Structures are given as C-alpha cells and as structure tokens.
XYZ file of C-alpha atoms in Angstrom:
743
model
C 0.053 0.105 0.277
C 2.464 2.560 0.837
C 4.402 1.554 -2.273
C 1.131 2.692 -4.171
C 0.791 5.689 -2.466
C 4.041 6.609 -3.528
C 4.032 5.779 -6.975
C 0.778 7.953 -7.162
C 2.575 10.765 -5.622
C 5.210 10.437 -8.101
C 3.139 10.271 -10.986
C 0.742 13.057 -9.822
C 4.206 15.208 -9.044
C 5.007 14.755 -12.726
C 1.253 15.844 -13.895
C 1.894 18.920 -12.068
C 5.281 20.097 -13.222
C 4.544 19.153 -16.873
C 1.421 21.473 -16.420
C 3.441 24.091 -14.593
C 6.383 23.990 -17.780
C 3.619 24.197 -20.270
C 2.094 27.472 -18.602
C 5.425 28.993 -18.169
C 5.966 28.517 -21.854
C 2.574 29.912 -22.505
C 2.761 32.776 -20.472
C 6.454 33.673 -21.141
C 6.310 33.337 -24.615
C 4.871 36.927 -25.328
C 7.162 38.278 -22.572
C 10.650 37.154 -24.229
C 13.205 39.581 -24.630
C 13.486 40.417 -28.411
C 16.444 40.881 -30.138
C 18.463 38.839 -27.706
C 20.715 36.038 -29.355
C 22.391 34.763 -26.402
C 21.169 31.104 -25.557
C 22.211 28.425 -22.890
C 25.265 26.031 -23.634
C 24.049 22.955 -25.407
C 25.389 20.103 -22.883
C 26.350 17.141 -24.294
C 26.606 13.590 -21.895
C 27.657 10.370 -22.141
C 25.027 8.801 -19.473
C 23.800 6.237 -21.958
C 27.168 5.359 -22.804
C 26.693 7.165 -26.432
C 27.028 11.267 -26.470
C 23.969 12.730 -26.523
C 22.292 16.365 -25.587
C 21.358 16.291 -22.072
C 18.020 17.274 -22.870
C 17.259 14.077 -24.908
C 18.690 11.803 -21.930
C 15.062 10.212 -20.009
C 17.755 10.138 -16.993
C 18.191 12.553 -13.743
C 21.545 14.339 -14.768
C 23.456 17.079 -13.171
C 26.129 18.143 -15.774
C 28.868 20.744 -14.700
C 31.511 21.931 -17.410
C 34.995 22.908 -16.366
C 34.334 26.607 -16.064
C 31.213 25.879 -13.799
C 33.341 23.917 -11.698
C 35.990 26.781 -11.525
C 33.419 29.458 -10.751
C 32.007 27.651 -7.875
C 35.262 26.801 -6.491
C 34.855 23.015 -6.759
C 38.421 21.752 -7.025
C 37.434 17.810 -5.417
C 35.056 15.291 -5.841
C 34.328 15.883 -2.066
C 33.327 19.642 -3.466
C 30.593 18.761 -5.773
C 27.678 18.667 -3.409
C 28.203 22.569 -3.975
C 26.569 22.324 -7.153
C 24.828 19.101 -7.218
C 21.328 19.202 -5.402
C 20.665 15.430 -3.588
C 24.445 15.073 -3.369
C 26.095 14.574 0.145
C 29.656 14.044 0.433
C 31.969 13.412 3.373
C 35.687 12.274 3.862
C 36.022 9.774 6.749
C 39.614 8.724 7.343
C 40.777 9.570 3.997
C 37.685 7.863 2.326
C 35.064 9.253 -0.051
C 31.362 8.544 1.189
C 29.204 9.957 -1.722
C 25.419 9.687 -0.642
C 22.944 10.503 -3.728
C 18.991 10.709 -2.718
C 20.140 8.887 0.890
C 21.860 6.102 -1.169
C 25.245 5.309 0.392
C 27.397 4.107 2.939
C 29.356 5.198 6.087
C 31.485 1.780 6.056
C 35.077 1.688 5.434
C 36.969 -1.489 4.787
C 39.285 -2.983 2.547
C 37.443 -4.081 -0.524
C 34.487 -2.521 0.638
C 33.234 -0.292 -2.380
C 30.631 2.728 -2.348
C 27.204 2.441 -4.084
C 27.531 5.658 -5.864
C 30.331 4.531 -8.330
C 32.979 7.152 -9.464
C 34.205 6.675 -13.224
C 37.194 8.494 -14.595
C 37.782 8.522 -18.640
C 35.418 5.281 -18.826
C 37.497 3.603 -15.933
C 35.784 2.235 -12.627
C 37.440 3.324 -9.326
C 36.924 0.754 -6.590
C 38.843 2.093 -3.882
C 36.879 4.951 -1.817
C 40.218 6.274 -0.640
C 41.136 6.812 -4.690
C 37.526 8.534 -5.204
C 38.742 11.574 -3.278
C 40.134 13.289 -6.545
C 41.446 16.307 -7.412
C 39.679 17.887 -10.384
C 43.014 19.744 -11.980
C 42.496 18.941 -15.839
C 38.471 17.963 -16.141
C 36.704 18.819 -19.138
C 33.276 17.778 -17.753
C 31.554 15.890 -14.782
C 28.328 13.923 -14.798
C 26.389 13.269 -11.898
C 23.602 10.559 -12.528
C 21.153 10.095 -10.105
C 19.214 6.805 -9.667
C 20.110 3.139 -10.361
C 22.628 2.841 -13.355
C 23.494 -0.696 -12.866
C 22.372 -1.759 -16.482
C 25.167 0.136 -18.223
C 27.654 0.800 -15.254
C 27.133 -2.631 -13.281
C 26.569 -3.530 -9.532
C 27.661 -0.792 -6.859
C 25.668 2.019 -9.053
C 23.104 1.729 -7.050
C 22.551 5.135 -5.992
C 24.069 6.667 -8.931
C 27.156 7.598 -10.720
C 29.775 10.772 -10.547
C 31.273 10.193 -14.021
C 34.522 12.595 -14.753
C 36.102 13.187 -18.271
C 39.228 14.721 -18.480
C 40.657 16.829 -21.108
C 42.003 15.263 -24.655
C 44.836 16.424 -26.186
C 45.080 18.681 -28.853
C 47.015 18.718 -32.203
C 47.968 22.618 -31.577
C 50.761 23.446 -28.845
C 49.455 25.316 -25.868
C 49.184 25.220 -22.070
C 48.516 27.081 -18.811
C 50.455 27.913 -15.453
C 48.522 28.399 -12.489
C 49.620 30.137 -9.017
C 48.072 30.650 -6.011
C 48.265 31.672 -2.394
C 45.782 31.555 0.417
C 45.644 31.848 3.713
C 47.073 28.964 6.339
C 50.364 29.530 4.104
C 48.612 27.330 1.102
C 50.660 27.658 -1.833
C 49.328 25.673 -5.281
C 50.777 25.870 -8.488
C 49.344 23.744 -11.427
C 49.995 23.448 -15.385
C 48.747 21.873 -18.397
C 50.848 21.479 -21.516
C 49.654 20.023 -24.676
C 50.524 19.548 -28.574
C 51.431 17.233 -31.425
C 54.178 14.761 -31.320
C 53.423 14.000 -35.098
C 50.653 14.045 -37.709
C 48.682 11.479 -35.924
C 49.625 11.583 -32.098
C 49.124 14.244 -29.693
C 49.601 14.135 -25.878
C 49.250 16.420 -22.634
C 50.563 16.610 -19.213
C 48.360 18.136 -16.245
C 50.210 18.740 -12.568
C 49.344 20.409 -9.784
C 50.898 20.445 -6.297
C 49.529 22.341 -3.471
C 50.970 22.260 0.277
C 49.734 23.848 3.596
C 52.311 25.693 5.860
C 50.064 25.485 9.006
C 47.236 23.686 10.071
C 43.523 24.702 10.818
C 43.851 23.670 14.152
C 46.324 22.283 17.117
C 46.965 19.654 18.946
C 47.018 20.888 22.660
C 48.887 17.821 23.645
C 52.032 18.424 21.931
C 51.543 22.286 20.378
C 51.658 20.488 16.442
C 49.527 21.284 14.043
C 46.793 19.557 12.788
C 44.445 19.260 9.943
C 47.137 20.525 7.755
C 47.802 19.104 4.119
C 51.460 18.939 3.915
C 51.470 18.109 0.477
C 48.965 17.063 -2.178
C 50.462 16.102 -5.834
C 48.382 15.108 -9.096
C 49.810 14.157 -12.136
C 47.829 13.189 -15.369
C 48.857 12.827 -19.032
C 46.897 11.504 -22.051
C 48.369 10.311 -25.145
C 45.997 10.044 -28.299
C 46.846 8.221 -31.574
C 44.624 7.926 -34.817
C 46.529 5.829 -37.146
C 44.159 5.931 -39.777
C 40.464 6.801 -40.399
C 37.876 5.212 -37.938
C 40.487 4.150 -35.438
C 41.515 6.116 -32.383
C 43.652 4.980 -29.464
C 44.490 6.646 -26.194
C 46.744 5.782 -23.423
C 45.936 7.287 -20.099
C 48.531 7.392 -17.132
C 48.139 9.397 -13.647
C 49.312 9.360 -10.127
C 48.322 10.981 -6.894
C 49.468 11.804 -3.617
C 48.491 13.534 -0.326
C 50.014 13.680 2.855
C 49.110 15.272 6.248
C 46.476 15.063 9.156
C 43.549 16.498 7.077
C 41.915 13.104 7.177
C 42.662 11.905 10.834
C 42.397 14.592 13.142
C 39.251 13.485 15.723
C 38.015 15.383 18.743
C 35.323 14.606 20.957
C 31.970 15.426 19.208
C 29.593 17.759 20.626
C 27.379 17.270 23.572
C 29.123 13.527 24.138
C 32.125 12.971 26.699
C 34.665 9.932 26.808
C 34.877 7.551 28.851
C 38.342 8.140 30.666
C 39.538 11.351 31.342
C 38.126 15.026 30.685
C 36.739 16.082 27.246
C 39.061 18.293 25.207
C 38.319 21.076 22.641
C 34.734 20.495 21.109
C 33.669 22.255 17.905
C 36.299 23.601 16.314
C 39.804 22.484 14.674
C 41.683 21.875 17.761
C 42.068 18.538 19.253
C 43.854 16.923 22.664
C 45.507 13.492 21.462
C 48.597 11.782 22.884
C 49.036 10.427 19.541
C 49.962 12.784 16.448
C 47.348 12.135 13.691
C 48.717 11.307 9.729
C 47.533 10.095 6.801
C 48.928 9.241 3.776
C 47.709 8.171 0.211
C 49.831 7.201 -2.932
C 47.952 5.702 -5.729
C 47.397 5.930 -9.889
C 46.952 3.807 -12.499
C 47.126 3.575 -16.511
C 44.638 2.997 -19.188
C 44.363 2.019 -22.660
C 41.056 2.913 -24.756
C 40.638 1.675 -28.261
C 38.149 2.777 -30.621
C 37.422 1.478 -34.067
C 34.607 2.199 -36.347
C 33.048 -0.598 -37.943
C 30.286 1.340 -40.254
C 27.243 0.061 -38.548
C 28.513 0.329 -34.913
C 31.612 1.667 -33.175
C 33.667 -1.041 -31.095
C 35.240 0.483 -27.750
C 37.794 -1.599 -25.479
C 38.952 -0.256 -22.298
C 41.819 -2.020 -20.175
C 43.138 -0.446 -17.110
C 45.267 -0.955 -14.140
C 44.983 0.777 -10.797
C 46.856 0.546 -7.624
C 46.886 2.449 -4.333
C 47.968 2.580 -0.857
C 46.353 4.154 2.146
C 48.438 4.596 5.557
C 46.373 6.179 8.576
C 47.256 6.849 12.553
C 44.952 8.371 14.956
C 44.135 8.534 18.208
C 40.609 6.597 18.897
C 40.082 7.788 22.437
C 39.645 11.602 22.314
C 41.968 12.021 25.500
C 45.199 12.331 26.100
C 45.475 8.977 27.805
C 47.132 6.277 25.887
C 43.824 4.515 25.885
C 43.186 3.587 22.213
C 45.166 4.264 19.016
C 44.859 3.018 15.672
C 48.442 3.123 13.796
C 48.991 1.696 11.101
C 45.714 1.429 9.503
C 47.255 0.331 6.197
C 45.115 -0.726 3.219
C 46.287 -1.873 -0.416
C 44.104 -1.639 -3.386
C 44.451 -3.387 -6.490
C 42.230 -3.654 -9.453
C 42.526 -4.760 -13.374
C 39.083 -3.955 -15.371
C 38.554 -4.965 -18.682
C 35.054 -3.716 -21.051
C 34.286 -4.607 -24.457
C 31.370 -2.548 -26.064
C 29.640 -2.517 -29.340
C 27.462 0.726 -29.687
C 25.138 1.717 -32.826
C 26.002 4.406 -34.796
C 23.204 4.092 -37.403
C 20.175 6.954 -37.214
C 17.406 4.430 -37.409
C 14.419 3.906 -35.269
C 16.600 1.430 -32.935
C 19.790 2.608 -30.894
C 21.519 0.259 -29.097
C 24.778 -0.850 -26.830
C 25.858 -3.914 -25.656
C 29.098 -5.123 -23.911
C 31.017 -7.285 -21.348
C 32.806 -6.557 -18.149
C 35.407 -8.071 -16.015
C 37.273 -6.866 -13.071
C 39.994 -8.395 -10.947
C 40.486 -6.794 -7.392
C 42.547 -7.345 -4.750
C 42.425 -4.953 -1.563
C 43.989 -5.874 1.731
C 43.978 -4.777 5.506
C 47.946 -4.839 5.594
C 47.570 -4.629 8.599
C 44.834 -2.570 10.578
C 46.250 -2.089 14.057
C 44.687 -1.303 17.121
C 46.802 -0.634 20.558
C 44.902 -0.479 23.769
C 46.026 0.395 27.110
C 45.914 2.929 29.892
C 42.698 2.638 32.265
C 41.098 0.661 29.440
C 43.377 -2.425 30.364
C 44.776 -1.222 34.062
C 41.612 -0.181 35.547
C 42.799 0.247 38.896
C 46.416 1.240 38.328
C 47.433 5.152 37.748
C 49.229 5.845 34.601
C 52.296 7.288 37.290
C 52.342 3.728 38.656
C 55.116 1.272 38.234
C 52.792 -1.550 37.120
C 51.062 0.623 34.741
C 51.179 -1.407 31.599
C 51.541 0.184 28.068
C 49.688 -1.250 24.973
C 48.567 -4.174 24.117
C 48.124 -4.619 20.481
C 45.680 -6.288 17.771
C 46.801 -6.501 14.475
C 44.543 -7.637 11.582
C 45.694 -8.891 8.330
C 42.641 -9.247 5.702
C 42.919 -10.250 2.117
C 39.570 -9.587 -0.080
C 39.916 -10.651 -3.657
C 37.095 -10.134 -5.983
C 36.496 -11.502 -9.433
C 33.275 -10.428 -11.210
C 31.801 -10.877 -14.714
C 29.080 -9.106 -16.916
C 27.137 -8.916 -19.647
C 24.753 -6.369 -20.931
C 22.569 -4.750 -23.542
C 20.360 -1.831 -23.835
C 18.280 -0.445 -26.556
C 15.974 2.420 -27.577
C 12.978 2.041 -30.216
C 11.521 5.008 -31.529
C 7.962 3.855 -31.172
C 6.842 7.506 -33.196
C 8.482 10.639 -33.724
C 7.846 11.304 -30.153
C 7.788 8.345 -28.165
C 10.714 6.019 -27.378
C 11.032 2.693 -25.336
C 14.099 1.597 -23.432
C 15.104 -1.348 -22.235
C 18.127 -2.573 -20.869
C 19.349 -5.914 -19.118
C 22.443 -6.676 -17.134
C 23.467 -9.932 -15.519
C 26.629 -9.853 -12.882
C 28.100 -12.883 -11.281
C 30.735 -12.425 -8.692
C 32.780 -14.197 -6.133
C 34.614 -13.144 -2.895
C 37.378 -14.563 -0.959
C 38.479 -13.748 2.466
C 41.871 -14.887 4.130
C 42.759 -13.089 7.372
C 44.440 -13.638 10.460
C 44.729 -11.524 13.897
C 48.120 -11.339 15.995
C 47.455 -10.323 19.212
C 50.736 -8.771 21.046
C 50.641 -8.693 24.811
C 52.394 -5.871 26.909
C 55.683 -7.814 28.865
C 54.014 -7.801 32.183
C 50.520 -9.252 31.372
C 50.329 -12.523 33.291
C 50.740 -15.679 31.242
C 50.978 -14.006 27.816
C 53.184 -11.210 28.564
C 55.721 -10.021 26.175
C 54.258 -12.862 23.574
C 52.569 -12.624 20.169
C 49.714 -15.067 19.254
C 47.591 -15.647 16.624
C 44.023 -14.928 17.350
C 42.473 -16.737 14.669
C 42.891 -20.261 14.965
C 42.575 -21.347 12.071
C 43.394 -18.525 9.862
C 39.881 -17.499 7.844
C 39.661 -18.749 4.636
C 36.418 -18.495 2.917
C 34.640 -17.474 -0.333
C 31.387 -16.571 -1.546
C 29.463 -16.087 -5.066
C 26.968 -13.277 -5.760
C 24.854 -13.329 -8.588
C 22.320 -10.349 -9.778
C 20.186 -9.114 -12.788
C 20.001 -5.682 -13.234
C 17.409 -3.639 -15.530
C 15.985 -0.467 -16.688
C 12.451 0.187 -18.565
C 11.840 3.658 -19.705
C 9.261 5.349 -21.527
C 9.925 9.061 -22.903
C 7.800 11.451 -25.022
C 8.566 14.733 -26.587
C 5.852 17.146 -26.024
C 7.757 20.136 -28.182
C 11.070 20.565 -29.250
C 11.331 22.082 -25.838
C 9.906 19.525 -23.375
C 10.532 16.019 -22.825
C 9.062 13.741 -20.202
C 10.043 10.465 -19.139
C 9.002 7.560 -16.983
C 11.557 4.601 -15.877
C 11.681 1.859 -13.658
C 15.411 0.737 -12.739
C 16.826 -2.033 -10.124
C 20.268 -1.828 -8.964
C 22.392 -3.843 -6.426
C 25.544 -3.379 -4.447
C 27.648 -6.418 -4.001
C 27.983 -8.853 -1.018
C 31.378 -9.441 0.218
C 33.526 -10.315 3.509
C 35.035 -7.686 6.121
C 38.683 -7.725 6.404
C 38.805 -5.206 9.228
C 36.437 -7.633 11.363
C 37.066 -11.107 9.603
C 34.848 -12.888 12.069
C 31.824 -10.770 10.891
C 29.906 -12.943 8.620
C 29.646 -12.332 4.991
C 27.584 -9.318 4.098
C 24.578 -9.923 1.329
C 23.693 -7.400 -1.787
C 21.756 -4.618 -1.503
C 18.693 -4.083 -3.747
C 17.370 -1.072 -4.766
C 13.822 -0.473 -7.139
C 13.385 2.837 -8.302
C 10.329 4.408 -9.782
C 10.996 8.177 -11.377
C 9.312 10.597 -13.273
C 10.840 13.577 -15.178
C 10.939 16.674 -16.847
C 13.208 18.278 -19.052
C 12.634 21.687 -20.670
C 14.528 24.668 -22.449
C 11.918 27.535 -22.295
C 12.574 31.268 -23.684
C 14.302 30.664 -26.640
C 16.984 28.405 -24.608
C 17.245 31.171 -22.129
C 16.060 29.192 -19.145
C 16.457 25.446 -18.807
C 14.580 23.698 -16.170
C 14.718 19.871 -15.458
C 12.868 17.942 -12.813
C 12.334 14.484 -11.501
C 10.412 12.604 -9.033
C 10.998 9.323 -7.516
C 10.095 6.346 -5.397
C 12.563 4.062 -4.167
C 12.304 0.688 -2.170
C 15.721 0.014 -0.546
C 16.370 -3.637 0.827
C 19.137 -5.645 2.773
C 21.139 -2.324 3.450
C 24.559 -2.993 4.471
C 25.144 -0.681 7.542
C 28.586 0.054 9.415
C 29.093 0.852 12.891
C 32.434 1.447 15.048
C 33.948 -1.086 17.215
C 37.288 -0.946 18.621
C 38.768 1.115 16.177
C 37.298 -0.851 13.058
C 34.035 -0.676 11.278
C 32.097 -3.410 11.922
C 29.002 -4.550 9.401
C 25.588 -5.905 9.196
C 22.733 -5.877 7.025
C 18.966 -6.720 6.231
C 17.631 -3.614 7.109
C 15.067 -2.032 4.713
C 14.111 1.619 3.843
C 11.504 3.588 1.635
C 12.804 6.583 -0.003
C 10.915 9.307 -1.788
C 11.428 12.702 -3.057
C 12.154 15.673 -5.639
C 15.011 16.972 -6.899
C 15.417 19.776 -9.967
C 17.879 22.015 -11.529
C 17.589 25.196 -13.015
C 19.639 27.863 -15.192
C 18.532 31.144 -16.558
C 20.370 33.250 -18.736
C 19.192 36.853 -17.575
C 21.366 38.835 -19.894
C 24.370 37.726 -22.017
C 26.480 38.747 -18.883
C 24.392 37.372 -15.790
C 23.529 33.612 -15.279
C 21.760 32.281 -12.559
C 21.909 28.846 -11.925
C 19.956 26.695 -9.038
C 19.388 23.621 -7.653
C 16.726 21.459 -5.270
C 16.239 18.317 -3.376
C 13.826 17.370 -1.437
C 13.631 13.688 0.369
C 11.776 11.770 2.802
C 13.684 9.036 4.009
C 12.825 6.500 6.643
C 13.890 2.840 7.908
C 11.107 0.447 7.484
C 12.665 -2.503 8.997
C 15.839 -2.606 11.230
C 15.278 -5.099 13.971
C 19.083 -5.380 15.018
C 20.367 -1.693 14.654
C 23.439 -0.838 16.909
C 22.558 1.883 19.159
C 24.831 3.779 21.360
C 23.624 6.089 23.961
C 25.835 8.594 26.012
C 26.173 7.928 29.559
C 26.283 11.010 31.868
C 29.680 9.661 33.378
C 31.145 9.280 29.686
C 31.377 7.068 26.655
C 28.228 5.436 25.474
C 26.106 2.163 26.393
C 25.717 0.003 23.392
C 22.585 -2.236 22.782
C 20.790 -3.445 19.707
C 17.322 -2.579 19.111
C 15.000 -1.228 16.114
C 15.541 1.869 14.338
C 12.388 1.778 12.489
C 11.073 5.310 11.472
C 14.626 6.899 11.731
C 16.333 8.601 9.064
C 19.088 7.356 6.745
C 22.797 8.462 7.539
C 23.914 11.479 5.093
C 20.202 11.831 3.585
C 19.485 15.479 4.439
C 15.324 16.595 3.892
C 16.324 19.207 2.158
C 19.375 20.765 -0.028
C 19.756 23.436 -2.348
C 22.584 25.576 -4.364
C 22.225 29.084 -5.741
C 24.916 30.453 -7.707
C 25.234 34.054 -9.664
C 27.943 34.669 -12.320
C 28.195 38.047 -13.587
C 30.904 39.195 -16.552
C 31.030 42.953 -17.027
C 33.469 44.412 -19.844
C 35.865 46.605 -18.912
C 38.024 49.449 -21.147
C 40.360 46.894 -20.331
C 39.520 42.891 -20.339
C 36.566 41.819 -18.425
C 35.516 42.033 -14.810
C 33.940 38.461 -13.332
C 31.962 38.169 -10.492
C 30.584 34.698 -8.896
C 29.044 33.718 -5.318
C 27.277 30.393 -4.293
C 25.410 29.284 -1.859
C 24.942 25.761 -0.670
C 22.646 24.811 2.008
C 22.011 21.408 3.676
C 19.373 20.682 6.085
C 21.828 18.691 7.960
C 21.932 14.812 8.193
C 22.831 12.186 11.049
C 25.682 9.867 10.406
C 24.142 6.290 11.619
C 20.716 4.337 11.971
C 20.760 5.345 15.967
C 20.206 8.921 14.908
C 22.007 9.997 17.795
C 24.865 11.892 16.525
C 23.657 14.412 13.585
C 25.259 17.530 11.718
C 22.936 20.799 12.046
C 21.396 22.437 9.169
C 24.284 24.549 7.687
C 25.115 26.730 4.327
C 28.572 26.907 2.317
C 29.055 30.242 0.676
C 31.905 30.710 -1.861
C 32.701 33.733 -3.546
C 35.394 35.020 -6.146
C 35.980 38.333 -8.019
C 38.508 37.929 -11.223
C 39.833 40.038 -14.214
C 40.539 38.410 -17.665
C 42.942 40.264 -19.698
C 41.859 40.754 -23.412
C 42.254 37.527 -25.488
C 41.941 35.695 -21.876
C 45.570 35.232 -21.750
C 45.897 36.006 -18.536
C 43.480 35.613 -15.159
C 43.624 37.421 -11.694
C 41.348 36.177 -8.925
C 40.545 36.560 -5.595
C 38.296 34.087 -3.927
C 36.969 32.758 -0.906
C 35.514 29.639 0.415
C 32.906 28.671 3.627
C 32.953 32.677 4.226
C 30.380 32.227 7.056
C 33.156 29.897 8.849
C 30.741 27.053 9.012
C 31.811 24.061 11.397
C 30.428 21.303 9.269
C 31.078 17.621 10.449
C 33.131 15.236 7.712
C 32.570 12.388 10.346
C 30.537 11.784 13.844
C 31.621 8.247 15.033
C 30.281 6.629 18.034
C 31.900 3.856 20.029
C 31.847 2.494 23.711
C 34.554 4.606 24.891
C 33.065 7.759 23.189
C 32.502 9.714 20.158
C 34.653 11.457 17.829
C 34.460 13.904 15.272
C 36.449 15.541 12.334
C 35.319 18.638 10.134
C 35.369 19.996 6.895
C 37.944 22.781 6.184
C 37.031 26.456 8.009
C 36.808 29.924 6.046
C 39.853 30.159 3.542
C 40.466 32.921 0.905
C 43.340 33.731 -1.351
C 44.570 34.830 -4.809
C 45.191 33.225 -7.763
C 47.087 33.914 -11.340
C 46.558 32.183 -14.555
C 48.584 32.367 -17.832
C 47.294 30.833 -21.132
C 49.692 30.292 -23.992
C-alpha cells in the first residue's frame, strides 16, 4: 500500500510539473525579450554510453562543465555537493562517501565499495580512498542520479559520478596557475598539450599544493593538525589516430597526499569520553596523545581503443590501478594512551576490462551491448589497534610502575574479487515523439577472504606477557559467490522541441562480500534497490531558461550498515527503507553577462525494518552504552531532508579586459551518521565567492577567492563507540589569490 501511494505521488508530481512547465511556456512566450541572440550552452553527456544532448536523455543528470566547476570553487570530488542538489559527500578517515538521494554507505574497509560509483574516462574506481580525486584537468563532470546498474554495473545503486578529462590537442598550448591563500597554502599547476606527429598528440597536467599551517592545534603537543603537507596530482593522456576510423588513447595518472587532514579527531559536541575529561569541542583543535597522520599514494594506467565498424563503434578499455592508504590516529578523544590506531594500512589493486559495441546509425533503433570483467585485491595490511591505560589497567594510575603499556591487535585481511557481467540496452523510436528503452545486465561475482589476527601482549601481562599469538585459529579462508540481474525500463515522450517527459523503472544492486577489518563478521549480502522515477526536461524562453526536474520513489532492501567497534568498522545488513522525493536543476541566462543557476532536492527517507540496529546511547559519566534494537522510523545516514544551491555568475566588460563576479551558496538541512540517529550535523550553509579580471584575449586571469565565508563548522565524520564519540570537520574559512597564464 505504501508503495502504491508513493508511486501515485510521483505520478501526480509529474503531472503538476508538466502542467506548470507548459503554463510557463505559454505565459512567457509573449514576454520573451526581443533581439537577444544569447542562449544557454548546449550540453552533451554520455549517461547512456553514447554522446547525446542532456535534454534528450531520460535520466536525471547534473552536468558540470570545467568553467562551472571553477567559478563555484570546486577543486575535488568532495566539493561536488556545492553544485549538485541531492548529493552529500564526506571524507571519513581518507575515504570518499558520496550519497545521492540518501543512497550511500558509511562503512570503511578493504574491498568495501561505494554504492555511488566513480568513473574517470570510462574507468571504474573501486577504492574509496582513490575516489577523493583532485579535479585538476577536467572537461566535464556528470552526476547521474538513481540506479545505473544496467550500463555501469553493480555498485552504481545510488548513482554515478562520471569524470571526463581534457583530450590532447594537435595545436600546442597550455597554461600555468599559481595561487596563495591563508594557512600558508600555496598551489602551482600547469597544463601542456601539443602534437608529437600528425597522428599523435599528448598532454600533461600537474597540480601541487602544500599547506604551511594547520587549521587547528593538538593541545597535547602543540603541533599542527588538519594540515595538508602535500597534495600532488599528475595526469597525462596520449591520443593516436593511425588511420581513419581508429583512435587509441593511453592515460596514466598519479596522486599523492599526506598530512593530518583526514585523521584529526576530537570529541563530538554534546558527548564525553569514558576516560578522562573532554578536550576541545566544535572547532579544529584536538587533544590527543598520538599525533594524527595520513598518507595516500595511488595511480593507474588505461588503454582505450575505438574502432568504427560502420554499423557500430567498437570500444575496448583495459585499465590497471594500484593505491595504498596509511592512517594513524587517536581513537579515544583524550590525552591518555587508551586506544590508538596505527598503522591502518589498506592496499588496493584492480584490473578492469570492458568491451562494448554501440550502434552508430540514425535509424529508429539505438543500442549498446558489452561485457565487463574486474579483478580486485584489497588488503588490510595490517589494521592495528593498540589498547592501554585504564582500558586495560582499571585500578592502576598511569604514574604507577605497574602501569602497562599497550597491547596490540593487528588484523591482516585479504579480500579478492572476480566480477563478470554482460549487458545490453536498446532504445526504440515508437513514433517521432515516443521512445521505449529496455536494458538488462547480469553480474556474477566471487569474493574470497583470507584473514588472521595477531595479538601482542605487554611484557607484564600474566601468562602471555611479551608474546604474540594468532587470535584466529585456524585463520579464516572462505569464499562466496553472488549473482544478480539488473534492468531498466523507460518511456519518454517529447511534447515539443523544448519539453521532454519520461517514466522509468530501474533495479540496482550493491555487491555482497566480507569484512577484512573485522574478519569474524559473517559475509554481508547484496543490497537491492527498486527505483521508480518520473521526470521533465525543458528548454524555455528561446533556450534562455532550462528546468530539469524528477520525482522518485525507492524501495531499498538488505541495506549494508557499518558501525564503529574497537577502532574498526563492523558491518551488518538486512535493513529495509523507503525513500521518495523531488530534485530539480534550474539555469537562466538573465542577460548575456548574467547567469543564474540553482538546484533543489527534497527527500523523505525512513528505515522501515531494522530490528538489529546497533544503538549507542551517551552516558552521563562518559562513553556510550551499546545495545541492539529497532531503528524503524529513523532517518538514513547522510540523507538531508532538503538541499539547495544557488549561484550567480556576472561578467562585465571593462575598458581593458573583463571583470567577473561569482557567488554560490549551498545549503543542507543537516544529516545523521548512523541508524540510531543520535549524532547529527545541524543545518548549514557554505558560501563561496570569487572576483576575477581577465585580460584581452583571455591570456591572463587574476582572481581573488573565498570559501566557506561564514566559517561554518561542518562535520565530515561523527563516529560513536563504547569509549566515546569522535568528530572531524571540513575546512574552515579559506581565502586567497591566484593567477593563470595561458599560451
């Protein structure tokens, strides 16, 4: 009954939006300004693995050009919510956690992938750490909302972030960028492209930044925290066209970042630690006996072959990626040596192969078919938690000679994945205005876990002092196979050249697997999402106004949920939820110099069946009481009830050059971090602004910029455990200047 009501709501919303759009067309036609030739830029996307106009694709897509990203201050994937309604993106301990329309994960672990997939130049990024990507040479970013399992596979349940980088050119050119900001932040970047022969062109993009001062201090030792010591991103693309109809590209990339931005934790507001007094709360200072650190190194290479076969285009993408993440941080929130995680090391390797055939004709049937294979090897290598102080010595003060140092537990887990899939999707033109799209994919996947736990005891521990034993006897060695179909059914109708409406039903699933971080956890099963959507795409007022809107209903089952235990992330699943809402993108060219852009997402999300939720209840004397109970009726993690973004871009011609003014405001109603809904981030606004001067010929640009101008304190993570609750935060107010020289 609930599903019927929500589907009815979706259909009603479609009718209302459609009627409203037609009314707007009628009412504004007469009022449309005369002698105005400027129109909104045509946007081409590859949401259906073919190049199509955004306004012709029956999918909710937010498409962002390089200029749009730059003016909004978007420098990495974590900044994308600034310009994307319905997207929430946080960084927990150096791992990316995007959520689209409430679908995502808060669980960390070797081989544990996000249900919002990231693709870069057609290559899937399995690693959550590698998904924190610097956007230094991007041509376009597409955020696809809703399950994309038919064409993009498992783990695209919530949607997809698709990044396309610039192609090398046969004309020599490039640019150099220099910037400096508060906290001693210096940035240098460059891009160079040009021909190596008549058939071969190459480019190189480099960006290096360093932060001389942290956002906060560790009051225990006086050292900086929330500091990015270095961030390096390098990418090179080579394009070869040996003869007509054949194109070959080779891409290599490397990224490295180090510092303490991802691992600086303090006590969560409104909570107290179990041992010792709480340190600073609600800002960027911490009080920890262990100095936090994080290091990521990763990169890869891919080869893409495209061959025109006449009736179709053959595309083959082979890719290899490797990354390593090393973390160390204090897990107790006090200056006593209670719990330290160091090192937490994850090694990721993946090899992917995709062969795809896409029709190229202009007939009534358009189709795409392909096969996909991925081998992944993700290791917890190791994940070490050190326990000591009052946690092991309840009656012995730290000054006593009988006080014991740490006991350590090192977890070695190796999860391998072999995934095979075949897929196909076709669109049939039933009439000149009506289209039917049908797609199906079948995935089979085998996961294997090998794990051991080594316990190292302090010298004076009775019986075991100074020894190391294997806590798992025998070591874990098990495997499991998962197989699921996914599909898409959609119909669209073009009411006019300016207005397209569509209805769709999609099924997506997120892979099951094992938990190398807590290898004694049972295997978790796949998530399944059934999504119903109705949408409208419209270009109005002689293509000076663009409004794209969609209403949706989700039936979400067997949800994988993470919880924090002894410094590790444990998993359980079996929960169910209901989600429905509305999101929209709006763009208006007010004049040829003034552009207004906005987006809104309204969401209702509730767990409907979670009998075994882990619930952390704060205690008056510190820490949290841990219990298991129902979370029915609670909100899903990282799913705000409302988000919106507004930006204004103004260009004004000067006697010499051009002045640019840009301001953007991104609002979130706030969100929780766990099914118990106890720790939450209140509503917040993030305001960015920039002012630029562009020299004639656009060869030189000088800019002043500011981010988070209201200095909002916004949590990246709020993590509860028995010994206390920890918080880490996004950057505070930052500002600076930059110059760019093109040649």
